[in-house]
Amino acid sequence: MNMTEEKLKIKIPREKEIKNVIVLESEENNQKRSVFGLDGIVFKICSLFSPLLILVLWELLSKLGILDIRLFSTPSLILKSMLPVVISGELFYNTFISIRRIVLGFLAGAIPGVIVGLSMGLFPLIRLVFQPIVSAVFPIPKLAIMPLILLVFGLGEVSKIFVIAMGVFFLVVINTMAGVLNIEQIYLDVAKNYGASRKDFYLTVALPGALPMIFAGFKVAMGTALLLIVAAELSAARAGIGYMIWRAYDMFDIERMFVALIMMSVLGYVFSFVIDWIERLAIPWKHN
Amino acid sequence: MFYKERTIIKLEGVTKVFNVKSQKVTAIEKLNLSIYDGEFLCIVGPSGCGKTTLLRILAGLEQQTSGRVIISPREPEKPLNSMVFQGDSLFPWMTVKQNVAYGLKMRGVAPKDYEKVVAHYINMMGLSKFENAYPHQLSGGMRQRVSVARAFANDPEILLLDEPFGALDEQNRILLQQELLKIWEGTFKTAVFITHSIDEALILGDRVLVMTAHPGRLKAEIKIDLPRPRDTLSMRANKRFVELYEQIWSYLKEEVIKAKSAV
Ligand SMILES: Nc1ncnc2c1ncn2[C@@H]1O[C@H](COP(=O)(O)OP(=O)(O)O)[C@@H](O)[C@H]1O
Ligand SMILES: [Mg+2]
């Protein structure tokens, strides 16, 4: 009895009296909030600002003597010493030499790597034969065989290209093989049911199915190639970005060293950009 | 002999045993079965009773442990069978057109000769606008339509369909059943269609086989004497439809309960 009386007491407000209205805005009306979205202008400024902030901090700390200027130099000094290296063409020449070694070494490792990896993934017999060899050689740091490579191939270009190729080859083999082995069974069944020949299967299922893993391998391999180029140019090189770094070390020319390091970073960025670009062309089904 | 009377596939005592970690799993046991040339055969049975295994044996993707499978095609120059697989089976790296053309291409048909056929089946499935799309850009219903188109475009003598619409929502299932009947009627192709839906078996089939729970054997055979061409919507209200439904359900019920209690 009491309950119903309570209920009856509740006054239903008229439309005009309702003050607390909740409106769910459409996308068009949320410009104000786009600050929180990743495309917000604030975020763009922040991402541009952070490297700048570091440069300013670096300059200040060096000028104030908190950072040892002999070891860390300053951004302005580096910029100043960059000019003559650029104008004389020295920087670009050395960059060109390194790029050539990296590209040739990468191709010399990646192309056979894909072929061997595909074969190992597809044919159990080949896998059985090569697996122990790959497992034994892969863990050896490629830097450790640099001296041996120098003895075999001499001091010329071949030894530098070869050491990069070695580093790239094994990473690509392992990724490609895993890519093939991880192709879902259903695709093999479809190929068989629809009468694919060995060669067709290779080209229409194994290769495209493994491509995402192959490119993952390429990306890791590119990182390794950049690492190896610096090491390879340490010993017995007369040009290259790595050579520039080691020369600068010998002459205690910190600014030059930083110029070369910046170039290294640009190279890394450009190479990964190029691989991403090729990947988008080769795997159109992954990106819209 | 007449159409739908000549035996095209005969199974004699077919048994399939899987070895899983030194344990033997009998998927199907001593299955005897005749499939007739040009008929639409539906197979229902509780899940795990060996329906997929049976179809994979017919497709040559799996070999029976014992027993014989005798296939006598009417047109030996055609591909023997094409399968519409359970679940997603389109190649993600091929467009709709490339997927549908796959069988023809593998058989060495030149593009100029298969383009028309491919376009025809894509069109029949209402996918013309999407012929250059990749599977990930399509809905589940559209992907199954492509799978069906791929099988038909290959022009096989026997179609093997493994719960092709099992994962679809009701609306899409009804539409696809209609579309399947539309492209099947008049092709004289033998179809072996696996489903867990009695409705679907009745709508599509000339004959329904009920399989026993694990291991799979033949439980019952029901002839579906409903006239063709079939109107998939109005036929549900048909008195005969309801009778047949109850008949199949009475067989199936026992097996489903058996399958449940075995777990
Ligand atoms: N490749 C396989 N290896 C081992 N066991 C399998 C394999 N395929 C199927 N089975 C077993 O065989 C039985 C029947 O499976 P399946 O034919 O897929 O049934 P359904 O399609 O009727 O659901 C199940 O018990 C399943 O676990
Ligand atoms: Mg199944």
PDB file of C-alpha atoms in Angstrom, chain B residues 4-262:
ATOM      1  CA  LYS B   4      19.368 -39.281 -61.177  1.00  0.00           C
ATOM      2  CA  GLU B   5      19.241 -43.095 -61.401  1.00  0.00           C
ATOM      3  CA  ARG B   6      22.708 -44.014 -62.611  1.00  0.00           C
ATOM      4  CA  THR B   7      25.213 -44.403 -59.782  1.00  0.00           C
ATOM      5  CA  ILE B   8      28.093 -41.956 -60.103  1.00  0.00           C
ATOM      6  CA  ILE B   9      29.752 -42.611 -56.739  1.00  0.00           C
ATOM      7  CA  LYS B  10      29.584 -45.861 -54.813  1.00  0.00           C
ATOM      8  CA  LEU B  11      31.069 -46.336 -51.362  1.00  0.00           C
ATOM      9  CA  GLU B  12      31.611 -49.908 -50.197  1.00  0.00           C
ATOM     10  CA  GLY B  13      32.448 -50.431 -46.561  1.00  0.00           C
ATOM     11  CA  VAL B  14      34.440 -47.212 -46.297  1.00  0.00           C
ATOM     12  CA  THR B  15      36.188 -46.760 -42.974  1.00  0.00           C
ATOM     13  CA  LYS B  16      38.492 -43.948 -41.925  1.00  0.00           C
ATOM     14  CA  VAL B  17      40.611 -44.193 -38.803  1.00  0.00           C
ATOM     15  CA  PHE B  18      42.768 -41.275 -37.661  1.00  0.00           C
ATOM     16  CA  ASN B  19      45.797 -41.850 -35.497  1.00  0.00           C
ATOM     17  CA  VAL B  20      46.006 -39.097 -32.958  1.00  0.00           C
ATOM     18  CA  LYS B  21      48.951 -39.499 -30.583  1.00  0.00           C
ATOM     19  CA  SER B  22      48.862 -43.290 -30.820  1.00  0.00           C
ATOM     20  CA  GLN B  23      45.110 -43.208 -30.189  1.00  0.00           C
ATOM     21  CA  LYS B  24      42.793 -44.405 -32.884  1.00  0.00           C
ATOM     22  CA  VAL B  25      39.798 -42.257 -33.772  1.00  0.00           C
ATOM     23  CA  THR B  26      37.294 -43.877 -36.097  1.00  0.00           C
ATOM     24  CA  ALA B  27      35.707 -41.033 -38.040  1.00  0.00           C
ATOM     25  CA  ILE B  28      33.497 -43.124 -40.318  1.00  0.00           C
ATOM     26  CA  GLU B  29      32.876 -46.839 -40.155  1.00  0.00           C
ATOM     27  CA  LYS B  30      31.814 -49.301 -42.860  1.00  0.00           C
ATOM     28  CA  LEU B  31      29.872 -46.761 -44.832  1.00  0.00           C
ATOM     29  CA  ASN B  32      27.888 -48.100 -47.786  1.00  0.00           C
ATOM     30  CA  LEU B  33      26.358 -45.506 -50.001  1.00  0.00           C
ATOM     31  CA  SER B  34      25.324 -44.771 -53.563  1.00  0.00           C
ATOM     32  CA  ILE B  35      25.206 -41.285 -55.009  1.00  0.00           C
ATOM     33  CA  TYR B  36      23.266 -40.837 -58.233  1.00  0.00           C
ATOM     34  CA  ASP B  37      24.308 -38.887 -61.272  1.00  0.00           C
ATOM     35  CA  GLY B  38      22.787 -35.422 -61.252  1.00  0.00           C
ATOM     36  CA  GLU B  39      21.069 -35.637 -57.862  1.00  0.00           C
ATOM     37  CA  PHE B  40      21.300 -33.109 -55.076  1.00  0.00           C
ATOM     38  CA  LEU B  41      22.218 -35.156 -52.028  1.00  0.00           C
ATOM     39  CA  CYS B  42      22.148 -33.631 -48.565  1.00  0.00           C
ATOM     40  CA  ILE B  43      23.868 -35.203 -45.602  1.00  0.00           C
ATOM     41  CA  VAL B  44      22.948 -34.295 -42.043  1.00  0.00           C
ATOM     42  CA  GLY B  45      24.402 -35.619 -38.837  1.00  0.00           C
ATOM     43  CA  PRO B  46      25.571 -34.475 -35.414  1.00  0.00           C
ATOM     44  CA  SER B  47      28.830 -32.552 -35.464  1.00  0.00           C
ATOM     45  CA  GLY B  48      31.913 -34.733 -35.257  1.00  0.00           C
ATOM     46  CA  CYS B  49      30.190 -37.668 -36.979  1.00  0.00           C
ATOM     47  CA  GLY B  50      32.560 -37.626 -39.933  1.00  0.00           C
ATOM     48  CA  LYS B  51      30.731 -35.549 -42.552  1.00  0.00           C
ATOM     49  CA  THR B  52      33.779 -33.477 -43.470  1.00  0.00           C
ATOM     50  CA  THR B  53      35.925 -36.610 -43.507  1.00  0.00           C
ATOM     51  CA  LEU B  54      33.522 -38.275 -45.938  1.00  0.00           C
ATOM     52  CA  LEU B  55      33.608 -35.283 -48.256  1.00  0.00           C
ATOM     53  CA  ARG B  56      37.395 -35.042 -48.109  1.00  0.00           C
ATOM     54  CA  ILE B  57      37.647 -38.697 -49.105  1.00  0.00           C
ATOM     55  CA  LEU B  58      35.351 -38.046 -52.076  1.00  0.00           C
ATOM     56  CA  ALA B  59      37.506 -35.039 -53.001  1.00  0.00           C
ATOM     57  CA  GLY B  60      40.679 -37.100 -52.850  1.00  0.00           C
ATOM     58  CA  LEU B  61      42.101 -34.939 -50.059  1.00  0.00           C
ATOM     59  CA  GLU B  62      42.047 -37.845 -47.624  1.00  0.00           C
ATOM     60  CA  GLN B  63      42.462 -41.573 -48.199  1.00  0.00           C
ATOM     61  CA  GLN B  64      40.102 -44.061 -46.575  1.00  0.00           C
ATOM     62  CA  THR B  65      41.695 -46.617 -44.258  1.00  0.00           C
ATOM     63  CA  SER B  66      39.718 -49.465 -45.799  1.00  0.00           C
ATOM     64  CA  GLY B  67      36.853 -50.001 -48.194  1.00  0.00           C
ATOM     65  CA  ARG B  68      36.354 -48.875 -51.763  1.00  0.00           C
ATOM     66  CA  VAL B  69      35.156 -45.696 -53.432  1.00  0.00           C
ATOM     67  CA  ILE B  70      34.111 -46.195 -57.040  1.00  0.00           C
ATOM     68  CA  ILE B  71      33.523 -43.103 -59.138  1.00  0.00           C
ATOM     69  CA  SER B  72      32.220 -43.344 -62.679  1.00  0.00           C
ATOM     70  CA  PRO B  73      32.014 -39.921 -64.269  1.00  0.00           C
ATOM     71  CA  ARG B  74      29.667 -39.155 -67.137  1.00  0.00           C
ATOM     72  CA  GLU B  75      32.033 -36.676 -68.773  1.00  0.00           C
ATOM     73  CA  PRO B  76      35.593 -37.725 -67.980  1.00  0.00           C
ATOM     74  CA  GLU B  77      37.076 -34.683 -69.726  1.00  0.00           C
ATOM     75  CA  LYS B  78      35.628 -32.374 -67.060  1.00  0.00           C
ATOM     76  CA  PRO B  79      37.252 -31.880 -63.672  1.00  0.00           C
ATOM     77  CA  LEU B  80      35.872 -34.554 -61.389  1.00  0.00           C
ATOM     78  CA  ASN B  81      34.924 -32.463 -58.408  1.00  0.00           C
ATOM     79  CA  SER B  82      35.188 -29.024 -56.868  1.00  0.00           C
ATOM     80  CA  MET B  83      34.779 -28.359 -53.203  1.00  0.00           C
ATOM     81  CA  VAL B  84      33.198 -25.468 -51.370  1.00  0.00           C
ATOM     82  CA  PHE B  85      35.026 -25.666 -48.080  1.00  0.00           C
ATOM     83  CA  GLN B  86      33.715 -25.239 -44.551  1.00  0.00           C
ATOM     84  CA  GLY B  87      34.858 -21.807 -43.416  1.00  0.00           C
ATOM     85  CA  ASP B  88      37.009 -19.209 -45.154  1.00  0.00           C
ATOM     86  CA  SER B  89      38.918 -20.721 -48.032  1.00  0.00           C
ATOM     87  CA  LEU B  90      39.398 -17.853 -50.481  1.00  0.00           C
ATOM     88  CA  PHE B  91      42.988 -16.892 -51.144  1.00  0.00           C
ATOM     89  CA  PRO B  92      43.423 -13.545 -49.371  1.00  0.00           C
ATOM     90  CA  TRP B  93      46.043 -12.522 -51.932  1.00  0.00           C
ATOM     91  CA  MET B  94      43.715 -12.845 -54.903  1.00  0.00           C
ATOM     92  CA  THR B  95      40.874 -10.609 -55.996  1.00  0.00           C
ATOM     93  CA  VAL B  96      37.336 -11.947 -56.375  1.00  0.00           C
ATOM     94  CA  LYS B  97      37.933 -12.439 -60.087  1.00  0.00           C
ATOM     95  CA  GLN B  98      41.234 -14.234 -59.580  1.00  0.00           C
ATOM     96  CA  ASN B  99      39.720 -16.496 -56.928  1.00  0.00           C
ATOM     97  CA  VAL B 100      36.782 -17.453 -59.143  1.00  0.00           C
ATOM     98  CA  ALA B 101      39.105 -18.075 -62.092  1.00  0.00           C
ATOM     99  CA  TYR B 102      41.475 -20.237 -60.036  1.00  0.00           C
ATOM    100  CA  GLY B 103      40.334 -23.691 -61.150  1.00  0.00           C
ATOM    101  CA  LEU B 104      40.151 -22.696 -64.800  1.00  0.00           C
ATOM    102  CA  LYS B 105      43.559 -21.109 -64.678  1.00  0.00           C
ATOM    103  CA  MET B 106      45.085 -24.166 -63.032  1.00  0.00           C
ATOM    104  CA  ARG B 107      43.627 -26.295 -65.821  1.00  0.00           C
ATOM    105  CA  GLY B 108      45.469 -24.180 -68.353  1.00  0.00           C
ATOM    106  CA  VAL B 109      42.426 -22.439 -69.832  1.00  0.00           C
ATOM    107  CA  ALA B 110      43.502 -19.187 -71.484  1.00  0.00           C
ATOM    108  CA  PRO B 111      42.263 -15.950 -69.883  1.00  0.00           C
ATOM    109  CA  LYS B 112      40.320 -14.913 -72.972  1.00  0.00           C
ATOM    110  CA  ASP B 113      38.444 -18.207 -72.813  1.00  0.00           C
ATOM    111  CA  TYR B 114      37.562 -18.119 -69.145  1.00  0.00           C
ATOM    112  CA  GLU B 115      36.848 -14.431 -68.664  1.00  0.00           C
ATOM    113  CA  LYS B 116      33.229 -14.762 -69.789  1.00  0.00           C
ATOM    114  CA  VAL B 117      32.555 -17.774 -67.569  1.00  0.00           C
ATOM    115  CA  VAL B 118      34.072 -16.045 -64.569  1.00  0.00           C
ATOM    116  CA  ALA B 119      32.107 -12.853 -65.196  1.00  0.00           C
ATOM    117  CA  HIS B 120      28.920 -14.922 -65.589  1.00  0.00           C
ATOM    118  CA  TYR B 121      29.191 -16.596 -62.187  1.00  0.00           C
ATOM    119  CA  ILE B 122      30.325 -13.429 -60.454  1.00  0.00           C
ATOM    120  CA  ASN B 123      27.298 -11.745 -61.941  1.00  0.00           C
ATOM    121  CA  MET B 124      24.937 -14.550 -60.890  1.00  0.00           C
ATOM    122  CA  MET B 125      26.167 -14.160 -57.342  1.00  0.00           C
ATOM    123  CA  GLY B 126      25.564 -10.409 -57.524  1.00  0.00           C
ATOM    124  CA  LEU B 127      29.216  -9.516 -57.049  1.00  0.00           C
ATOM    125  CA  SER B 128      30.011  -7.667 -60.274  1.00  0.00           C
ATOM    126  CA  LYS B 129      30.817  -4.478 -58.416  1.00  0.00           C
ATOM    127  CA  PHE B 130      33.327  -6.324 -56.271  1.00  0.00           C
ATOM    128  CA  GLU B 131      35.194  -8.346 -58.883  1.00  0.00           C
ATOM    129  CA  ASN B 132      38.435  -6.511 -58.145  1.00  0.00           C
ATOM    130  CA  ALA B 133      38.031  -6.466 -54.368  1.00  0.00           C
ATOM    131  CA  TYR B 134      40.135  -8.610 -52.045  1.00  0.00           C
ATOM    132  CA  PRO B 135      38.379 -11.060 -49.694  1.00  0.00           C
ATOM    133  CA  HIS B 136      39.112  -8.973 -46.594  1.00  0.00           C
ATOM    134  CA  GLN B 137      37.029  -6.191 -48.111  1.00  0.00           C
ATOM    135  CA  LEU B 138      33.956  -8.444 -48.351  1.00  0.00           C
ATOM    136  CA  SER B 139      31.348  -9.548 -45.805  1.00  0.00           C
ATOM    137  CA  GLY B 140      31.079 -13.208 -44.789  1.00  0.00           C
ATOM    138  CA  GLY B 141      28.076 -13.727 -47.059  1.00  0.00           C
ATOM    139  CA  MET B 142      29.888 -12.249 -50.028  1.00  0.00           C
ATOM    140  CA  ARG B 143      32.933 -14.432 -49.395  1.00  0.00           C
ATOM    141  CA  GLN B 144      30.793 -17.581 -49.428  1.00  0.00           C
ATOM    142  CA  ARG B 145      29.202 -16.423 -52.679  1.00  0.00           C
ATOM    143  CA  VAL B 146      32.688 -16.187 -54.169  1.00  0.00           C
ATOM    144  CA  SER B 147      33.466 -19.718 -52.936  1.00  0.00           C
ATOM    145  CA  VAL B 148      30.343 -21.050 -54.617  1.00  0.00           C
ATOM    146  CA  ALA B 149      31.139 -19.137 -57.818  1.00  0.00           C
ATOM    147  CA  ARG B 150      34.677 -20.564 -57.790  1.00  0.00           C
ATOM    148  CA  ALA B 151      33.352 -24.119 -57.639  1.00  0.00           C
ATOM    149  CA  PHE B 152      30.746 -23.606 -60.384  1.00  0.00           C
ATOM    150  CA  ALA B 153      33.122 -21.710 -62.682  1.00  0.00           C
ATOM    151  CA  ASN B 154      35.467 -24.698 -62.603  1.00  0.00           C
ATOM    152  CA  ASP B 155      32.608 -26.674 -64.219  1.00  0.00           C
ATOM    153  CA  PRO B 156      33.174 -29.967 -62.381  1.00  0.00           C
ATOM    154  CA  GLU B 157      30.961 -32.991 -62.645  1.00  0.00           C
ATOM    155  CA  ILE B 158      30.495 -33.250 -58.918  1.00  0.00           C
ATOM    156  CA  LEU B 159      30.088 -30.406 -56.453  1.00  0.00           C
ATOM    157  CA  LEU B 160      31.108 -31.054 -52.882  1.00  0.00           C
ATOM    158  CA  LEU B 161      29.772 -28.504 -50.418  1.00  0.00           C
ATOM    159  CA  ASP B 162      30.777 -28.684 -46.754  1.00  0.00           C
ATOM    160  CA  GLU B 163      28.339 -26.647 -44.667  1.00  0.00           C
ATOM    161  CA  PRO B 164      28.927 -23.705 -46.999  1.00  0.00           C
ATOM    162  CA  PHE B 165      26.340 -21.481 -45.339  1.00  0.00           C
ATOM    163  CA  GLY B 166      26.827 -22.710 -41.783  1.00  0.00           C
ATOM    164  CA  ALA B 167      28.490 -19.561 -40.522  1.00  0.00           C
ATOM    165  CA  LEU B 168      26.069 -17.120 -42.145  1.00  0.00           C
ATOM    166  CA  ASP B 169      23.172 -15.214 -40.641  1.00  0.00           C
ATOM    167  CA  GLU B 170      19.624 -16.303 -41.442  1.00  0.00           C
ATOM    168  CA  GLN B 171      18.932 -13.673 -44.119  1.00  0.00           C
ATOM    169  CA  ASN B 172      22.114 -14.415 -46.020  1.00  0.00           C
ATOM    170  CA  ARG B 173      21.519 -18.145 -45.730  1.00  0.00           C
ATOM    171  CA  ILE B 174      18.062 -17.873 -47.301  1.00  0.00           C
ATOM    172  CA  LEU B 175      19.395 -15.734 -50.132  1.00  0.00           C
ATOM    173  CA  LEU B 176      22.323 -18.027 -50.808  1.00  0.00           C
ATOM    174  CA  GLN B 177      20.126 -21.125 -50.820  1.00  0.00           C
ATOM    175  CA  GLN B 178      17.996 -19.472 -53.499  1.00  0.00           C
ATOM    176  CA  GLU B 179      21.027 -18.442 -55.500  1.00  0.00           C
ATOM    177  CA  LEU B 180      22.576 -21.889 -55.218  1.00  0.00           C
ATOM    178  CA  LEU B 181      19.398 -23.566 -56.494  1.00  0.00           C
ATOM    179  CA  LYS B 182      19.173 -21.060 -59.299  1.00  0.00           C
ATOM    180  CA  ILE B 183      22.650 -21.791 -60.634  1.00  0.00           C
ATOM    181  CA  TRP B 184      22.488 -25.527 -59.925  1.00  0.00           C
ATOM    182  CA  GLU B 185      19.165 -26.241 -61.629  1.00  0.00           C
ATOM    183  CA  GLY B 186      19.831 -27.064 -65.255  1.00  0.00           C
ATOM    184  CA  THR B 187      23.535 -27.837 -64.827  1.00  0.00           C
ATOM    185  CA  PHE B 188      23.032 -31.624 -64.412  1.00  0.00           C
ATOM    186  CA  LYS B 189      25.760 -31.581 -61.822  1.00  0.00           C
ATOM    187  CA  THR B 190      25.794 -33.994 -58.923  1.00  0.00           C
ATOM    188  CA  ALA B 191      25.864 -32.095 -55.636  1.00  0.00           C
ATOM    189  CA  VAL B 192      26.809 -33.509 -52.250  1.00  0.00           C
ATOM    190  CA  PHE B 193      25.828 -30.944 -49.681  1.00  0.00           C
ATOM    191  CA  ILE B 194      26.594 -31.213 -46.001  1.00  0.00           C
ATOM    192  CA  THR B 195      24.550 -29.242 -43.536  1.00  0.00           C
ATOM    193  CA  HIS B 196      23.440 -29.263 -39.924  1.00  0.00           C
ATOM    194  CA  SER B 197      20.134 -27.640 -40.827  1.00  0.00           C
ATOM    195  CA  ILE B 198      17.149 -29.893 -41.637  1.00  0.00           C
ATOM    196  CA  ASP B 199      15.442 -26.907 -43.247  1.00  0.00           C
ATOM    197  CA  GLU B 200      18.317 -26.428 -45.599  1.00  0.00           C
ATOM    198  CA  ALA B 201      18.504 -30.134 -46.491  1.00  0.00           C
ATOM    199  CA  LEU B 202      14.789 -30.152 -47.360  1.00  0.00           C
ATOM    200  CA  ILE B 203      14.931 -26.958 -49.379  1.00  0.00           C
ATOM    201  CA  LEU B 204      17.859 -28.085 -51.489  1.00  0.00           C
ATOM    202  CA  GLY B 205      17.954 -31.861 -51.615  1.00  0.00           C
ATOM    203  CA  ASP B 206      16.518 -34.653 -53.734  1.00  0.00           C
ATOM    204  CA  ARG B 207      17.548 -37.012 -51.000  1.00  0.00           C
ATOM    205  CA  VAL B 208      18.655 -36.602 -47.394  1.00  0.00           C
ATOM    206  CA  LEU B 209      20.982 -38.992 -45.604  1.00  0.00           C
ATOM    207  CA  VAL B 210      21.122 -38.986 -41.819  1.00  0.00           C
ATOM    208  CA  MET B 211      24.422 -40.109 -40.335  1.00  0.00           C
ATOM    209  CA  THR B 212      24.853 -41.707 -36.926  1.00  0.00           C
ATOM    210  CA  ALA B 213      26.834 -40.092 -34.175  1.00  0.00           C
ATOM    211  CA  HIS B 214      30.543 -40.861 -33.914  1.00  0.00           C
ATOM    212  CA  PRO B 215      31.671 -43.046 -35.650  1.00  0.00           C
ATOM    213  CA  GLY B 216      29.690 -42.099 -38.723  1.00  0.00           C
ATOM    214  CA  ARG B 217      27.467 -44.692 -40.325  1.00  0.00           C
ATOM    215  CA  LEU B 218      24.311 -44.468 -42.356  1.00  0.00           C
ATOM    216  CA  LYS B 219      21.233 -44.049 -40.191  1.00  0.00           C
ATOM    217  CA  ALA B 220      18.435 -43.308 -42.641  1.00  0.00           C
ATOM    218  CA  GLU B 221      17.690 -42.228 -46.171  1.00  0.00           C
ATOM    219  CA  ILE B 222      14.752 -39.955 -46.976  1.00  0.00           C
ATOM    220  CA  LYS B 223      13.605 -39.087 -50.497  1.00  0.00           C
ATOM    221  CA  ILE B 224      12.462 -35.494 -50.806  1.00  0.00           C
ATOM    222  CA  ASP B 225       9.545 -35.647 -53.203  1.00  0.00           C
ATOM    223  CA  LEU B 226       8.972 -31.903 -53.289  1.00  0.00           C
ATOM    224  CA  PRO B 227       8.601 -30.507 -56.807  1.00  0.00           C
ATOM    225  CA  ARG B 228      11.248 -28.442 -58.596  1.00  0.00           C
ATOM    226  CA  PRO B 229      11.940 -25.688 -59.338  1.00  0.00           C
ATOM    227  CA  ARG B 230      11.498 -24.883 -55.707  1.00  0.00           C
ATOM    228  CA  ASP B 231      10.338 -21.689 -54.149  1.00  0.00           C
ATOM    229  CA  THR B 232      12.478 -21.669 -51.067  1.00  0.00           C
ATOM    230  CA  LEU B 233      10.125 -19.440 -49.083  1.00  0.00           C
ATOM    231  CA  SER B 234       6.650 -20.812 -49.791  1.00  0.00           C
ATOM    232  CA  MET B 235       7.744 -24.438 -49.555  1.00  0.00           C
ATOM    233  CA  ARG B 236       8.260 -24.160 -45.806  1.00  0.00           C
ATOM    234  CA  ALA B 237       4.497 -23.874 -45.401  1.00  0.00           C
ATOM    235  CA  ASN B 238       3.914 -27.012 -47.482  1.00  0.00           C
ATOM    236  CA  LYS B 239       2.342 -29.885 -45.501  1.00  0.00           C
ATOM    237  CA  ARG B 240       4.756 -32.414 -46.996  1.00  0.00           C
ATOM    238  CA  PHE B 241       7.673 -30.235 -45.948  1.00  0.00           C
ATOM    239  CA  VAL B 242       6.518 -30.329 -42.350  1.00  0.00           C
ATOM    240  CA  GLU B 243       6.035 -34.105 -42.440  1.00  0.00           C
ATOM    241  CA  LEU B 244       9.494 -34.668 -43.849  1.00  0.00           C
ATOM    242  CA  TYR B 245      10.973 -32.266 -41.338  1.00  0.00           C
ATOM    243  CA  GLU B 246       9.488 -34.242 -38.455  1.00  0.00           C
ATOM    244  CA  GLN B 247      10.618 -37.516 -39.949  1.00  0.00           C
ATOM    245  CA  ILE B 248      14.227 -36.362 -40.323  1.00  0.00           C
ATOM    246  CA  TRP B 249      14.229 -34.772 -36.913  1.00  0.00           C
ATOM    247  CA  SER B 250      13.052 -37.984 -35.273  1.00  0.00           C
ATOM    248  CA  TYR B 251      16.081 -39.817 -36.716  1.00  0.00           C
ATOM    249  CA  LEU B 252      18.490 -37.014 -36.017  1.00  0.00           C
ATOM    250  CA  LYS B 253      17.284 -36.431 -32.460  1.00  0.00           C
ATOM    251  CA  GLU B 254      18.404 -39.879 -31.337  1.00  0.00           C
ATOM    252  CA  GLU B 255      21.860 -39.319 -32.770  1.00  0.00           C
ATOM    253  CA  VAL B 256      22.288 -35.831 -31.369  1.00  0.00           C
ATOM    254  CA  ILE B 257      21.368 -37.106 -27.916  1.00  0.00           C
ATOM    255  CA  LYS B 258      23.810 -40.005 -28.339  1.00  0.00           C
ATOM    256  CA  ALA B 259      26.554 -37.607 -29.430  1.00  0.00           C
ATOM    257  CA  LYS B 260      25.906 -35.391 -26.430  1.00  0.00           C
ATOM    258  CA  SER B 261      25.972 -38.210 -23.890  1.00  0.00           C
ATOM    259  CA  ALA B 262      29.220 -39.511 -25.359  1.00  0.00           C
TER     260      ALA B 262
END
